[in-house]
Amino acid sequence: MAERTEAPTTRRTAGTGGGTHMIGLLYPPSGRKRDYTTMQLAFVGGVAESATAYGYDLVLSPGDTHDDPSFLRMVGDRRVDGVIVMEIRREDDRVEYLAEAGFPFVAIGRNRRADVAGWVDLDFAGLAGGCVQHLADLGHRRIAFVNRSEQLFNSGYGFARLGDEGYTEAMKKLLLTPHAYLCGDDLASGEDVVERILRDDPATTSLVTQNEAALEGVYRGLTRNGRSVPRDFSVVGVAASPWAEQVTPPLTAAEIPAKEMSRIAVELMMQRLRSPDSPPRHVLLKPLITLRASTGRCRPVPGSEPEPEFPDFGLDF
């Protein structure tokens, strides 16, 4: 769990020089229509609130590449003292640019290059694996995985790739067959992914998801196919509590602590500005799974179990 420090109660300056007293947040929208999702807005608010406590204001850039005009204005013109980078991809030219330029930055998320700076992240691989284990402990053996969109996955977004790896590894460790699905971040895509899951394997009894925006659609799809949660089908995921608690039944889930991650990222940024030569800190969070009402003991789908075989005694009557 992350180190905790007392929040400041008075205005203070992180650096020794004057600076701009501005922090940049490099955060491309990931919604279907290139808008910010509810979860993303929670991070924006969390970073802004934490930065204000240190006497800093926030500048938001939607840039997802190093040559995005807003990113270049922010960094090239030194409009900010440092940058917090989000939606990190496995190969991310924004991180490469900042690292090569020696511009102060930290990340919410991580990749190989981000190790040169501080970062805070969730253990998405471990959380996905823990969700699989939770379902397996309840007797489920046919467990699907509902990931984020094809566009995000193919672009190399770390959380989508790590979640897939964690799910697949956990399934193979349990000698189970993985069935992973990419899904858009909207209700209709959630309904569609259920249709695909049950078409591929009608005997599926559970799923793990880290696509909270499609969660309501997943529930609707299950209802439409005659699957009651959790009596006939269990659902567990990685989701922020507002999403997990607004569906019926409430979702058993590992929390995405947006406010805590935002606070830690700003702390790391302040430390970077105060002590630029100090070793970078890396904070990996693995929240516990909160048990709610969406998971239960496995009840095999009628007709999915093999017919019993009886020996042929070769008797003539």
Coordinates of C-alpha atoms in Angstrom, one line a residue:
M1 CA 0.0 0.0 0.0
A2 CA 1.2 3.5 -0.7
E3 CA 3.0 5.6 1.9
R4 CA 0.7 8.2 3.4
T5 CA 1.7 11.7 4.3
E6 CA -0.3 14.4 6.1
A7 CA -2.0 16.7 3.7
P8 CA -0.7 20.3 3.9
T9 CA -2.9 22.9 5.6
T10 CA -1.2 26.0 4.3
R11 CA 0.0 27.2 0.9
R12 CA 3.6 26.1 0.2
T13 CA 6.0 26.0 -2.7
A14 CA 7.5 22.7 -3.8
G15 CA 10.5 24.1 -5.6
T16 CA 13.2 26.5 -4.6
G17 CA 12.8 28.9 -7.5
G18 CA 9.8 31.0 -8.5
G19 CA 8.4 28.7 -11.2
T20 CA 5.0 28.9 -12.7
H21 CA 3.1 27.2 -9.8
M22 CA 1.3 25.2 -12.5
I23 CA 1.3 21.5 -13.0
G24 CA 0.4 19.9 -16.3
L25 CA -1.9 16.9 -16.6
L26 CA -1.4 15.0 -19.8
Y27 CA -4.6 13.0 -20.1
P28 CA -6.1 11.9 -23.4
P29 CA -9.9 11.2 -23.3
S30 CA -10.7 7.5 -23.7
G31 CA -14.5 7.7 -24.2
R32 CA -16.1 6.3 -27.3
K33 CA -16.6 9.8 -28.8
R34 CA -13.2 11.1 -27.6
D35 CA -14.7 12.5 -24.4
Y36 CA -13.7 12.1 -20.8
T37 CA -15.3 9.2 -19.0
T38 CA -16.7 9.5 -15.5
M39 CA -13.6 7.7 -14.1
Q40 CA -11.3 10.1 -16.0
L41 CA -13.1 13.1 -14.6
A42 CA -12.6 11.7 -11.1
F43 CA -8.8 11.7 -11.7
V44 CA -8.9 15.2 -13.1
G45 CA -10.7 16.4 -10.0
G46 CA -8.5 14.5 -7.7
V47 CA -5.3 15.9 -9.2
A48 CA -6.6 19.5 -9.2
E49 CA -7.7 19.2 -5.5
S50 CA -4.4 17.8 -4.4
A51 CA -2.3 20.3 -6.4
T52 CA -4.3 23.2 -4.9
A53 CA -3.3 22.1 -1.4
Y54 CA 0.4 22.7 -2.5
G55 CA -0.4 26.1 -4.0
Y56 CA -0.4 24.8 -7.6
D57 CA -3.0 25.1 -10.3
L58 CA -3.7 22.6 -13.0
V59 CA -3.3 22.8 -16.8
L60 CA -5.0 19.9 -18.7
S61 CA -3.9 18.7 -22.1
P62 CA -5.6 15.9 -24.1
G63 CA -2.5 15.1 -26.0
D64 CA -1.8 11.4 -26.6
T65 CA 1.4 11.9 -28.7
H66 CA 4.6 13.9 -28.2
D67 CA 3.8 16.1 -31.2
D68 CA 0.3 17.1 -30.0
P69 CA 0.2 21.0 -30.2
S70 CA -1.2 21.3 -26.6
F71 CA 1.6 19.1 -25.2
L72 CA 4.2 21.0 -27.1
R73 CA 2.9 24.4 -25.8
M74 CA 2.8 23.0 -22.3
V75 CA 6.3 21.6 -22.2
G76 CA 8.1 23.5 -25.0
D77 CA 7.0 26.9 -23.7
R78 CA 7.6 25.9 -20.0
R79 CA 4.1 26.8 -19.1
V80 CA 4.2 24.3 -16.2
D81 CA 6.8 23.3 -13.7
G82 CA 6.1 19.6 -14.2
V83 CA 3.8 17.1 -15.9
I84 CA 1.7 14.2 -14.6
V85 CA 1.2 11.7 -17.5
M86 CA -1.8 9.4 -17.6
E87 CA -3.1 6.6 -19.9
I88 CA 0.4 5.2 -20.3
R89 CA 0.9 2.9 -23.2
R90 CA 3.5 0.1 -23.4
E91 CA 5.4 2.2 -25.9
D92 CA 4.6 5.9 -25.2
D93 CA 6.4 8.6 -27.1
R94 CA 5.2 11.2 -24.6
V95 CA 7.1 9.5 -21.8
E96 CA 10.1 9.1 -24.2
Y97 CA 10.1 12.8 -25.0
L98 CA 9.9 13.9 -21.4
A99 CA 12.6 11.5 -20.3
E100 CA 15.0 12.6 -23.1
A101 CA 14.3 16.3 -22.5
G102 CA 14.8 15.9 -18.7
F103 CA 11.5 17.6 -18.1
P104 CA 10.1 16.9 -14.6
F105 CA 7.3 14.4 -14.8
V106 CA 5.7 11.6 -12.9
A107 CA 3.1 9.1 -14.1
I108 CA -0.2 7.5 -13.1
G109 CA 0.4 4.2 -14.8
R110 CA 3.7 2.8 -15.9
N111 CA 5.9 1.3 -18.6
R112 CA 9.6 0.5 -18.9
R113 CA 10.6 4.1 -19.6
A114 CA 8.5 5.5 -16.9
D115 CA 10.9 3.9 -14.3
V116 CA 13.2 6.9 -14.8
A117 CA 10.5 9.0 -12.9
G118 CA 8.1 8.4 -10.1
W119 CA 4.9 6.6 -10.7
V120 CA 1.8 5.3 -9.0
D121 CA -0.3 2.5 -10.5
L122 CA -2.7 -0.3 -9.7
D123 CA -1.6 -3.9 -10.0
F124 CA -4.1 -4.7 -12.8
A125 CA -2.5 -8.1 -13.5
G126 CA -2.7 -9.1 -9.8
L127 CA -6.3 -7.8 -9.5
A128 CA -7.5 -9.6 -12.5
G129 CA -5.9 -12.8 -11.3
G130 CA -7.5 -12.3 -7.8
C131 CA -10.9 -11.9 -9.4
V132 CA -10.4 -15.2 -11.3
Q133 CA -9.4 -16.9 -8.0
H134 CA -12.4 -15.6 -6.2
L135 CA -14.7 -17.1 -8.9
A136 CA -12.8 -20.4 -8.9
D137 CA -13.2 -20.6 -5.1
L138 CA -16.9 -20.4 -5.6
G139 CA -16.7 -23.4 -8.0
H140 CA -16.8 -21.6 -11.3
R141 CA -14.7 -23.1 -14.1
R142 CA -16.0 -21.3 -17.2
I143 CA -14.9 -17.8 -16.6
A144 CA -14.8 -15.1 -19.3
F145 CA -12.9 -11.8 -19.2
V146 CA -14.4 -8.5 -20.5
N147 CA -11.6 -6.0 -21.2
R148 CA -11.6 -2.5 -22.6
S149 CA -12.1 -1.5 -26.2
E150 CA -10.2 -2.9 -29.2
Q151 CA -8.8 0.6 -29.9
L152 CA -7.4 1.0 -26.4
F153 CA -6.0 -2.5 -26.3
N154 CA -4.4 -2.3 -29.7
S155 CA -2.8 1.0 -28.9
G156 CA -1.0 -0.6 -26.0
Y157 CA -2.7 0.9 -23.0
G158 CA -1.0 -0.6 -20.0
F159 CA -4.0 -1.5 -17.8
A160 CA -5.8 -3.3 -20.7
R161 CA -2.7 -5.4 -21.5
L162 CA -1.8 -6.1 -17.9
G163 CA -5.4 -7.1 -17.0
D164 CA -5.5 -9.5 -19.9
E165 CA -2.1 -11.0 -18.9
G166 CA -3.2 -11.4 -15.3
Y167 CA -6.5 -13.1 -16.2
T168 CA -4.9 -15.4 -18.7
E169 CA -2.1 -16.4 -16.3
A170 CA -4.6 -17.1 -13.5
M171 CA -6.8 -19.3 -15.8
K172 CA -3.9 -21.3 -17.0
K173 CA -2.6 -21.8 -13.5
L174 CA -6.0 -23.3 -12.6
L175 CA -5.9 -25.4 -15.8
L176 CA -8.9 -23.5 -17.1
T177 CA -9.4 -22.3 -20.7
P178 CA -9.3 -18.5 -21.0
H179 CA -11.9 -16.6 -23.1
A180 CA -11.0 -12.9 -23.2
Y181 CA -13.2 -10.3 -25.0
L182 CA -12.6 -6.7 -26.0
C183 CA -15.6 -4.4 -25.4
G184 CA -16.4 -0.8 -26.1
D185 CA -17.0 1.6 -23.2
D186 CA -20.8 1.8 -23.5
L187 CA -24.0 0.1 -22.6
A188 CA -24.7 -1.4 -26.1
S189 CA -21.2 -2.9 -26.2
G190 CA -21.8 -4.5 -22.8
E191 CA -25.0 -6.2 -24.1
D192 CA -23.1 -7.3 -27.2
V193 CA -20.2 -8.9 -25.4
V194 CA -22.6 -11.1 -23.4
E195 CA -24.1 -12.3 -26.6
R196 CA -20.6 -13.2 -27.9
I197 CA -19.7 -14.9 -24.6
L198 CA -22.8 -17.1 -24.5
R199 CA -22.6 -17.8 -28.2
D200 CA -19.0 -19.1 -27.9
D201 CA -19.7 -21.1 -24.7
P202 CA -23.3 -21.3 -23.5
A203 CA -22.1 -23.1 -20.3
T204 CA -20.2 -19.9 -19.1
T205 CA -21.2 -19.2 -15.5
S206 CA -19.2 -16.1 -14.7
L207 CA -17.0 -13.3 -15.9
V208 CA -14.3 -10.8 -14.8
T209 CA -14.5 -7.3 -16.1
Q210 CA -12.4 -4.1 -15.9
N211 CA -14.8 -2.2 -18.2
E212 CA -17.0 -0.4 -15.7
A213 CA -18.6 1.8 -18.4
A214 CA -20.1 -1.3 -20.1
L215 CA -21.2 -2.9 -16.8
E216 CA -24.9 -1.9 -17.0
G217 CA -25.0 -3.3 -20.5
V218 CA -23.4 -6.6 -19.3
Y219 CA -26.2 -6.9 -16.7
R220 CA -28.9 -6.2 -19.2
G221 CA -27.4 -8.7 -21.6
L222 CA -27.4 -11.4 -18.9
T223 CA -31.0 -10.6 -18.0
R224 CA -32.1 -10.8 -21.7
N225 CA -30.5 -14.2 -21.9
G226 CA -32.3 -15.5 -18.8
R227 CA -29.3 -15.4 -16.5
S228 CA -30.0 -14.0 -13.0
V229 CA -27.0 -12.5 -11.1
P230 CA -25.8 -14.1 -8.9
R231 CA -28.1 -17.1 -9.0
D232 CA -27.2 -18.3 -12.5
F233 CA -24.2 -16.1 -13.3
S234 CA -21.5 -14.3 -11.2
V235 CA -19.8 -11.1 -12.1
V236 CA -16.7 -9.6 -10.5
G237 CA -14.5 -6.7 -11.6
V238 CA -12.1 -3.9 -11.1
A239 CA -14.2 -0.7 -10.7
A240 CA -14.7 2.5 -8.8
S241 CA -17.2 2.2 -6.0
P242 CA -19.8 4.5 -7.6
W243 CA -20.0 2.2 -10.6
A244 CA -20.0 -0.9 -8.5
E245 CA -22.7 0.3 -6.2
Q246 CA -25.1 1.8 -8.7
V247 CA -25.9 -1.5 -10.5
T248 CA -28.3 -4.1 -9.2
P249 CA -27.1 -6.3 -7.6
P250 CA -24.0 -4.3 -6.5
L251 CA -20.8 -5.5 -8.0
T252 CA -18.2 -7.5 -6.1
A253 CA -15.1 -5.5 -7.1
A254 CA -11.6 -4.4 -6.4
E255 CA -11.7 -0.6 -6.0
I256 CA -10.0 1.9 -8.3
P257 CA -9.0 4.5 -5.7
A258 CA -8.9 7.5 -8.0
K259 CA -8.6 10.1 -5.2
E260 CA -5.8 8.3 -3.5
M261 CA -3.8 7.7 -6.7
S262 CA -4.2 11.4 -7.6
R263 CA -3.0 12.5 -4.2
I264 CA 0.1 10.2 -4.4
A265 CA 0.9 11.4 -8.0
V266 CA 0.9 15.0 -6.8
E267 CA 3.1 14.1 -3.8
L268 CA 5.5 12.4 -6.2
M269 CA 5.5 15.5 -8.4
M270 CA 6.2 17.8 -5.4
Q271 CA 9.1 15.6 -4.3
R272 CA 10.5 15.6 -7.9
L273 CA 10.4 19.4 -8.0
R274 CA 11.9 19.8 -4.5
S275 CA 14.6 17.1 -4.9
P276 CA 15.2 16.5 -8.7
D277 CA 18.2 14.3 -8.1
S278 CA 16.6 12.0 -5.5
P279 CA 15.7 8.4 -6.5
P280 CA 12.2 8.1 -8.0
R281 CA 9.5 6.4 -5.9
H282 CA 7.3 3.7 -7.4
V283 CA 4.0 3.0 -5.7
L284 CA 2.0 -0.1 -6.7
L285 CA -1.5 -0.4 -5.1
K286 CA -3.4 -3.7 -4.9
P287 CA -6.8 -3.0 -3.3
L288 CA -8.7 -5.8 -1.7
I289 CA -11.8 -7.2 -3.4
T290 CA -15.0 -5.8 -1.7
L291 CA -17.6 -8.5 -1.5
R292 CA -21.0 -7.3 -2.6
A293 CA -23.9 -9.2 -4.1
S294 CA -22.9 -10.1 -7.7
T295 CA -21.1 -13.4 -7.0
G296 CA -22.3 -16.7 -5.7
R297 CA -21.7 -20.5 -5.8
C298 CA -21.6 -21.9 -9.2
R299 CA -24.7 -23.5 -10.5
P300 CA -24.0 -25.3 -13.8
V301 CA -26.2 -24.3 -16.7
P302 CA -28.9 -27.0 -17.3
G303 CA -27.8 -29.3 -20.1
S304 CA -24.2 -28.2 -19.9
E305 CA -23.0 -31.2 -17.8
P306 CA -22.1 -34.4 -19.7
E307 CA -24.6 -37.3 -19.5
P308 CA -23.6 -40.0 -17.1
E309 CA -22.2 -43.1 -18.7
F310 CA -23.3 -46.6 -17.5
P311 CA -21.3 -49.8 -18.1
D312 CA -22.6 -52.2 -20.6
F313 CA -22.8 -55.5 -18.8
G314 CA -23.7 -57.4 -21.9
L315 CA -26.8 -59.0 -20.3
D316 CA -29.5 -60.6 -22.5
F317 CA -33.1 -60.5 -21.3

